[in-house]
Amino acid sequence: MFEKVLIANRGEIALRIHRACKEMGIRTVAVHSTADADAMHARLADEAVCIGPAQAKDSYLNVAAILSAADITGADAIHPGYGFLSENADFASMVEEHGFTFIGPSPDHITMMGDKIAAKNAAMETGIPVVPGSDGAVVSHDEALKIAKDIGYPVLIKASAGGGGRGMKVAQNEKELLEAWQFARSEAKAAFGNDEVYMEKYLQKPRHIEIQILADLHGNVVHLGERDCSLQRRHQKLLEEAPSPALNWSQRNEIGEIACNAMRKLGYRSVGTIEFLYENGEFFFIEMNTRLQVEHPVTEMICGLDLVREMIRVSSGAPLGYTQESLRFSGHAIECRINAEDPETFLPSPGVVGDYHTPGGLGVRVDSAIYSGYRIPPYYDSMVGKLIVHGANRNECLMRLRRCLGEYVIDGIRTTIPLHQRLVDNPEFINGDYDIHWLENFVGMDQSL
Ligand code: ADP
């Protein structure tokens, strides 16, 4: 087992990883930018190294500085968290080349799944159902017209290097197709430096359901059930729950088994999330994330496993030590992402946190790195915490969540707590009756891609 882990991240996830390490008796090294000298992850870690100025490109994305920090502190392994360098295959390779363990999947799998066309091909080859669409990249407008005619409108043009919902555009008909194709290409070029795009049938009322998998270095793979992440604004998830109100046990077992078999064939290791759209009883693969997800706690709450601990264990070579059959899922969990944003306009609201009180009690978890007097820097993601609530069933979970949101105090900044409060009182949400477009209507947003 590792003796010292460097955490190449910030905010709540850096703290989350620190906590798992401490419970395993592992010493931690935090890295931080100059803007984060007072951040909780830097304060709590056993050692903290400043790796550069506030801008992420100069600090949290600064590979040389992070590797130097690992070197001077004598770390054995590096956990990348989510975002930043977590899905950067070059970083993963360099970590290993410098003699540290990368706590995550192999660089080859990161590369494969980072290219959405290659990922879709790999999914098809390993028996995972995919969204009907182009067979690879769409390189000309004529080709786009032909494929769209075959699969039927509406269609979605997507960037093969895509992420964060960028480089995506819907076309309802032939007239819109040229513009959508050009728009997606230029947005993809600007965002990712790569204008390769592909086409998919645009599903009208799907849910976003993702399967969490976990694999060791010895070929053992389990799935930890699904998360329903259909509540999205501009393709960014706002609230997630497990299990999905839309699935029954036989559907869950079936898609879980398909996912595990595919990962076994690929020789995948560590955690991963296979994302599907789910419509009319059918699953359609859209992408795979080769990292820990923001929403991983809802899975932890229903299966009683610490996913960060499991990641660390399997990276050190330990076998899973349990089988699919021995895993038990219990109750229901919901996570609310609390962002430092105006709950109506969604404009960022950085500033100094005033009075601060987090909810507690049975089945309640708050993953956050903020504290009273903390200045939220304007340079990074606006998420300031996650409220995760567990109950014996969905109804108990909703009652508890409502109680917790009412107790939560984060003064000094605006947050999305009032939006979540409105949400948990909504009859359609209470019935679990929503799809990926539902939230945009609820918040009164233009839902066009
Ligand atoms: P990104 O990596 O940019 O997040 P994804 O492929 O994961 O892109 O898609 C993000 C979101 O876009 C999905 O959760 C879903 O809401 C929507 N989406 C993606 N593909 C389709 C599709 N074929 N039809 C309808 N909506 C889609």
XYZ file of C-alpha atoms and ligand atoms in Angstrom:
476
model
C 0.000 0.000 0.000
C 1.071 3.564 -0.635
C 2.565 5.614 2.170
C 2.006 9.042 0.703
C -0.474 10.228 -1.947
C -0.343 13.552 -3.753
C -3.783 14.977 -4.511
C -3.676 16.856 -7.826
C -6.869 18.821 -7.321
C -8.629 21.375 -5.130
C -11.980 22.015 -3.434
C -14.313 19.392 -2.092
C -12.814 16.534 -4.103
C -9.302 17.201 -2.812
C -10.700 17.065 0.717
C -12.705 13.941 -0.120
C -9.519 12.170 -1.285
C -7.578 13.421 1.745
C -10.232 11.932 4.042
C -10.080 8.523 2.352
C -6.273 8.529 2.601
C -6.263 9.425 6.293
C -8.691 6.607 7.068
C -6.298 4.237 5.300
C -3.290 5.524 7.248
C -1.810 7.206 4.163
C -0.091 10.589 4.413
C -1.304 13.284 2.004
C 0.286 16.038 -0.056
C -1.941 18.889 -1.214
C -0.989 21.089 -4.138
C -2.493 24.542 -4.407
C -2.400 27.758 -6.376
C -1.508 31.090 -4.785
C -5.276 31.842 -4.702
C -5.849 28.701 -2.635
C -3.239 29.200 0.091
C -6.096 29.334 2.647
C -8.120 26.546 1.088
C -9.216 23.730 3.372
C -7.533 21.009 1.297
C -4.175 22.775 1.702
C -4.769 23.357 5.415
C -5.719 19.767 6.267
C -3.189 17.839 4.214
C -0.029 16.590 5.903
C 2.030 18.650 3.477
C 1.065 21.405 1.046
C 3.012 22.661 -1.949
C 2.238 25.839 -3.867
C 2.410 24.959 -7.573
C 1.725 28.278 -9.256
C -0.493 31.322 -9.767
C -4.284 31.395 -9.607
C -5.028 30.561 -13.250
C -5.571 26.799 -13.507
C -3.323 26.517 -16.560
C -0.418 27.761 -14.426
C -1.160 25.620 -11.365
C -3.688 22.764 -11.329
C -2.902 22.004 -14.985
C 0.838 22.557 -14.584
C 2.165 19.025 -15.041
C 5.831 19.872 -14.394
C 5.014 21.628 -11.114
C 2.802 18.765 -9.937
C 5.446 16.138 -10.752
C 8.092 18.225 -8.982
C 5.841 18.492 -5.931
C 5.437 14.680 -5.918
C 9.183 14.312 -6.239
C 10.222 16.684 -3.466
C 7.646 15.329 -1.025
C 8.438 11.692 -1.823
C 4.866 10.752 -2.768
C 4.242 7.225 -4.130
C 1.052 7.904 -6.031
C -1.045 10.721 -7.490
C -4.839 10.948 -7.369
C -6.179 13.368 -10.000
C -9.785 13.740 -8.693
C -12.177 14.917 -11.422
C -11.739 17.735 -13.940
C -8.268 19.308 -14.367
C -5.806 16.511 -15.384
C -8.017 13.550 -14.508
C -8.725 12.583 -18.123
C -5.402 13.657 -19.577
C -3.672 10.517 -20.860
C -0.329 12.312 -21.284
C -0.417 13.286 -17.629
C -1.232 9.706 -16.580
C 1.690 8.420 -18.691
C 4.107 11.001 -17.319
C 3.105 10.186 -13.758
C 3.972 6.535 -14.382
C 7.144 7.350 -16.338
C 8.361 9.341 -13.337
C 7.885 6.326 -11.108
C 4.636 7.295 -9.367
C 1.389 5.348 -9.528
C -1.487 7.071 -11.298
C -4.610 6.338 -9.260
C -6.933 5.763 -12.186
C -7.264 3.833 -15.432
C -4.451 3.144 -17.911
C -3.415 5.976 -20.257
C -4.582 3.848 -23.224
C -8.110 3.596 -21.886
C -8.168 7.305 -21.086
C -7.118 8.033 -24.688
C -9.676 5.655 -26.145
C -12.611 6.999 -24.154
C -11.515 10.625 -24.581
C -12.123 10.285 -28.306
C -15.873 9.862 -28.462
C -15.835 8.189 -31.863
C -13.261 5.622 -30.695
C -15.265 5.180 -27.474
C -18.454 4.504 -29.406
C -16.676 1.981 -31.609
C -15.222 0.250 -28.558
C -18.684 0.185 -26.969
C -20.203 -1.401 -30.077
C -17.435 -3.978 -30.334
C -17.881 -5.018 -26.713
C -21.651 -5.401 -26.934
C -22.852 -2.103 -25.478
C -25.878 -0.627 -27.315
C -25.172 2.839 -28.807
C -27.258 5.736 -30.149
C -27.897 5.250 -33.886
C -25.706 7.601 -35.887
C -22.752 8.047 -38.197
C -20.141 5.380 -38.538
C -17.244 7.579 -37.403
C -16.532 11.204 -38.296
C -18.787 13.216 -40.614
C -16.381 15.006 -42.928
C -18.599 16.753 -45.440
C -21.969 18.418 -45.588
C -23.136 15.930 -48.236
C -22.230 13.052 -45.994
C -24.101 14.713 -43.124
C -27.211 15.042 -45.305
C -27.063 11.414 -46.337
C -26.646 10.041 -42.799
C -29.352 12.333 -41.408
C -31.712 11.072 -44.071
C -30.966 7.479 -43.095
C -31.388 7.893 -39.332
C -34.167 10.528 -39.511
C -34.423 14.034 -38.015
C -33.860 15.522 -35.496
C -30.139 14.764 -35.400
C -27.363 15.919 -33.082
C -23.900 16.913 -34.291
C -21.315 16.200 -31.589
C -17.594 16.879 -31.224
C -15.460 13.761 -30.988
C -13.203 15.571 -28.500
C -16.318 16.946 -26.713
C -16.892 17.538 -23.041
C -18.935 19.828 -20.809
C -21.706 19.906 -23.394
C -19.655 21.949 -25.876
C -19.449 21.287 -29.603
C -23.033 19.987 -29.784
C -25.824 21.228 -32.020
C -29.259 19.872 -32.954
C -30.651 20.032 -36.476
C -34.396 19.557 -36.882
C -34.329 19.370 -40.671
C -32.139 19.563 -43.770
C -32.235 23.334 -43.694
C -30.711 23.482 -40.214
C -28.148 20.770 -40.851
C -25.456 22.763 -42.640
C -25.520 25.464 -39.993
C -25.471 22.920 -37.132
C -22.575 21.023 -38.712
C -20.547 24.204 -39.165
C -21.426 25.517 -35.698
C -20.438 22.298 -33.936
C -17.162 22.152 -35.879
C -16.150 25.695 -35.098
C -17.160 25.415 -31.421
C -15.221 22.144 -31.154
C -12.189 23.718 -32.814
C -12.271 26.659 -30.421
C -12.883 24.580 -27.287
C -10.765 21.503 -27.974
C -8.477 22.419 -30.883
C -10.058 19.596 -32.883
C -12.984 20.062 -35.268
C -13.840 16.413 -35.856
C -17.584 15.834 -35.415
C -19.980 12.909 -35.672
C -23.732 12.546 -35.802
C -26.321 10.887 -33.606
C -30.063 10.571 -33.639
C -31.341 13.266 -31.267
C -33.447 11.485 -28.662
C -36.453 13.571 -27.645
C -37.302 12.476 -24.105
C -34.482 10.356 -22.729
C -33.206 10.054 -19.208
C -29.475 10.207 -18.504
C -28.625 7.001 -16.664
C -25.036 6.020 -15.953
C -23.510 2.808 -14.644
C -20.671 2.921 -12.136
C -18.092 0.216 -12.644
C -15.065 -0.757 -10.566
C -12.249 -3.039 -11.735
C -9.020 -4.322 -10.203
C -5.759 -5.269 -11.933
C -6.663 -8.974 -11.866
C -9.644 -8.963 -14.224
C -12.343 -8.648 -11.542
C -15.082 -6.171 -12.491
C -18.252 -5.211 -10.624
C -20.916 -2.624 -11.265
C -22.307 -0.513 -8.445
C -25.696 0.140 -9.987
C -26.797 3.271 -11.756
C -27.227 6.975 -11.129
C -29.991 9.004 -12.718
C -28.503 12.357 -13.753
C -31.317 13.593 -15.974
C -31.676 16.885 -14.116
C -29.322 19.025 -16.156
C -29.019 22.643 -17.128
C -26.990 23.279 -20.264
C -25.833 19.635 -20.053
C -24.440 20.231 -16.579
C -25.835 17.979 -13.877
C -27.529 19.671 -10.937
C -29.056 16.848 -8.913
C -28.389 13.124 -9.117
C -30.063 10.122 -7.565
C -29.509 6.414 -7.124
C -31.257 4.170 -7.914
C -33.063 5.655 -10.919
C -36.822 5.950 -10.380
C -37.191 4.652 -13.956
C -35.485 1.251 -13.672
C -36.480 -2.085 -12.195
C -34.115 -4.788 -10.939
C -34.050 -6.850 -14.096
C -33.188 -3.799 -16.257
C -30.496 -2.798 -13.755
C -28.933 -6.253 -13.682
C -29.050 -6.560 -17.443
C -27.333 -3.260 -18.261
C -24.899 -3.718 -15.354
C -23.850 -7.091 -16.696
C -23.409 -5.711 -20.221
C -21.190 -2.946 -18.791
C -19.079 -5.370 -16.735
C -18.585 -7.772 -19.653
C -17.468 -4.894 -21.872
C -14.964 -3.670 -19.272
C -13.610 -7.206 -18.845
C -13.060 -7.449 -22.610
C -11.241 -4.113 -22.630
C -9.078 -5.035 -19.624
C -10.214 -1.823 -17.929
C -8.992 -0.958 -14.415
C -10.057 1.447 -11.632
C -13.387 3.293 -11.584
C -15.315 4.307 -14.668
C -18.761 5.509 -15.592
C -20.608 4.386 -18.671
C -23.150 7.016 -19.613
C -26.373 6.090 -21.383
C -29.460 7.794 -22.616
C -32.510 5.720 -21.697
C -35.719 6.011 -23.655
C -38.724 3.678 -24.054
C -37.030 0.882 -22.129
C -33.822 0.986 -24.200
C -30.283 2.034 -23.307
C -28.032 3.938 -25.724
C -24.359 4.526 -24.873
C -23.176 8.141 -25.223
C -19.771 8.200 -23.558
C -17.544 6.802 -20.853
C -15.814 8.843 -18.157
C -12.518 7.340 -17.057
C -12.401 8.989 -13.632
C -14.231 9.525 -10.371
C -17.464 11.475 -10.959
C -18.772 14.448 -8.971
C -21.891 12.403 -8.211
C -20.081 9.289 -6.917
C -21.391 9.762 -3.323
C -24.957 8.682 -4.206
C -23.511 5.318 -5.249
C -21.449 5.128 -2.056
C -24.535 5.817 0.046
C -26.568 2.969 -1.444
C -23.804 0.362 -1.639
C -21.784 1.229 1.448
C -18.432 1.347 -0.356
C -15.882 4.179 -0.272
C -15.074 4.568 -3.970
C -11.908 6.609 -3.393
C -10.631 3.980 -1.011
C -11.432 1.291 -3.572
C -9.593 3.269 -6.272
C -6.532 3.532 -4.067
C -6.672 -0.149 -3.098
C -6.979 -1.477 -6.630
C -4.262 0.899 -7.917
C -1.871 -0.555 -5.357
C -2.587 -3.994 -6.789
C -5.062 -5.261 -4.198
C -7.849 -7.489 -5.524
C -11.455 -6.301 -5.179
C -12.106 -9.032 -2.616
C -15.854 -9.251 -3.318
C -18.095 -10.390 -6.132
C -21.120 -8.834 -7.811
C -23.384 -11.265 -5.958
C -22.019 -10.238 -2.577
C -22.795 -6.529 -3.095
C -25.928 -5.200 -1.402
C -27.756 -2.067 -2.452
C -29.814 -0.379 0.193
C -32.284 2.506 0.135
C -32.167 5.668 -1.925
C -29.723 8.586 -2.163
C -29.930 12.051 -3.718
C -27.141 14.581 -4.231
C -27.731 18.319 -4.710
C -24.869 20.292 -6.206
C -24.621 23.587 -4.360
C -23.131 26.226 -6.630
C -22.079 29.781 -5.770
C -24.531 31.130 -8.324
C -27.677 33.197 -8.368
C -30.504 30.596 -8.197
C -32.454 32.393 -10.929
C -29.921 33.909 -13.322
C -27.141 31.377 -12.627
C -24.571 34.179 -12.657
C -21.516 33.274 -10.557
C -21.493 34.705 -7.052
C -17.982 34.515 -5.635
C -17.242 36.318 -2.353
C -16.621 35.731 1.325
C -18.682 33.116 3.160
C -20.372 34.641 6.209
C -22.418 32.571 8.652
C -22.180 28.936 7.756
C -24.213 25.999 9.035
C -24.444 22.608 7.369
C -27.288 20.159 7.935
C -26.597 16.886 9.729
C -28.259 13.861 11.278
C -28.824 10.299 10.188
C -28.245 9.681 6.478
C -26.877 13.187 5.815
C -23.516 14.000 4.268
C -22.056 17.323 3.167
C -18.977 17.178 0.944
C -17.558 20.687 0.855
C -14.312 22.527 1.460
C -15.716 25.950 2.373
C -15.914 27.483 5.842
C -17.056 30.685 7.493
C -14.673 33.501 6.486
C -13.471 31.627 3.388
C -13.134 33.744 0.253
C -14.420 31.810 -2.768
C -11.955 32.560 -5.556
C -13.431 33.568 -8.908
C -11.011 31.432 -10.935
C -12.506 27.978 -10.610
C -15.695 25.968 -10.825
C -18.653 27.490 -9.007
C -19.587 24.327 -7.093
C -19.032 24.950 -3.371
C -20.502 21.805 -1.924
C -22.639 18.739 -2.313
C -25.490 17.760 -0.033
C -26.025 14.021 -0.126
C -28.948 12.456 1.648
C -29.808 8.798 2.138
C -33.147 7.285 3.126
C -34.668 3.820 3.383
C -36.662 4.619 0.245
C -37.111 7.543 -2.154
C -39.889 9.091 -0.132
C -37.896 9.094 3.107
C -34.936 10.471 1.180
C -37.041 13.343 -0.203
C -38.458 14.198 3.238
C -34.927 14.260 4.668
C -33.586 16.312 1.768
C -36.347 18.906 2.235
C -35.478 19.144 5.942
C -31.749 19.489 5.196
C -32.136 22.185 2.552
C -34.187 24.191 5.053
C -31.372 23.982 7.591
C -28.480 24.822 5.272
C -27.026 28.321 5.804
C -24.337 29.774 3.530
C -24.431 33.538 4.046
C -22.472 36.136 2.102
C -22.895 34.593 -1.337
C -25.836 33.504 -3.458
C -26.240 29.750 -3.908
C -28.458 27.288 -5.736
C -30.024 26.061 -2.447
C -33.339 27.912 -3.118
C -33.543 26.240 -6.545
C -33.178 22.808 -4.932
C -35.859 23.760 -2.413
C -38.260 24.568 -5.240
C -37.320 21.349 -6.949
C -38.042 19.049 -3.991
C -41.545 20.518 -3.719
C -42.367 19.936 -7.367
C -44.952 17.148 -7.920
C -43.321 15.860 -11.120
C -39.941 15.622 -9.468
C -41.540 13.985 -6.428
C -43.054 11.387 -8.786
C -39.676 10.829 -10.442
C -41.300 11.878 -13.673
C -38.600 13.801 -15.574
C -36.241 13.564 -18.553
C -33.099 15.450 -19.614
C -35.069 18.496 -20.808
C -37.338 18.773 -17.798
C -35.101 21.015 -15.667
C -34.559 23.557 -18.428
C -38.325 24.050 -18.617
C -38.537 24.174 -14.837
C -35.981 26.976 -14.594
C -37.477 28.693 -17.640
C -34.467 28.317 -19.880
C -34.176 28.116 -23.610
C -33.571 24.393 -24.095
C -32.086 24.488 -27.581
C -28.613 22.999 -27.789
P -20.362 15.896 -22.806
O -19.159 14.999 -22.740
O -20.088 17.185 -23.533
O -21.011 16.071 -21.481
P -22.298 13.821 -23.602
O -22.165 12.963 -24.795
O -22.035 13.186 -22.262
O -21.404 15.153 -23.777
O -23.749 14.443 -23.554
C -24.117 15.393 -22.595
C -25.621 15.536 -22.546
O -26.122 15.934 -23.853
C -26.364 14.236 -22.226
O -26.444 13.983 -20.838
C -27.707 14.552 -22.832
O -28.413 15.437 -21.990
C -27.368 15.317 -24.107
N -27.218 14.398 -25.277
C -26.075 13.798 -25.717
N -26.322 13.003 -26.785
C -27.646 13.099 -27.032
C -28.534 12.511 -28.019
N -28.099 11.675 -28.963
N -29.855 12.849 -27.968
C -30.317 13.711 -27.008
N -29.539 14.300 -26.078
C -28.220 13.998 -26.077
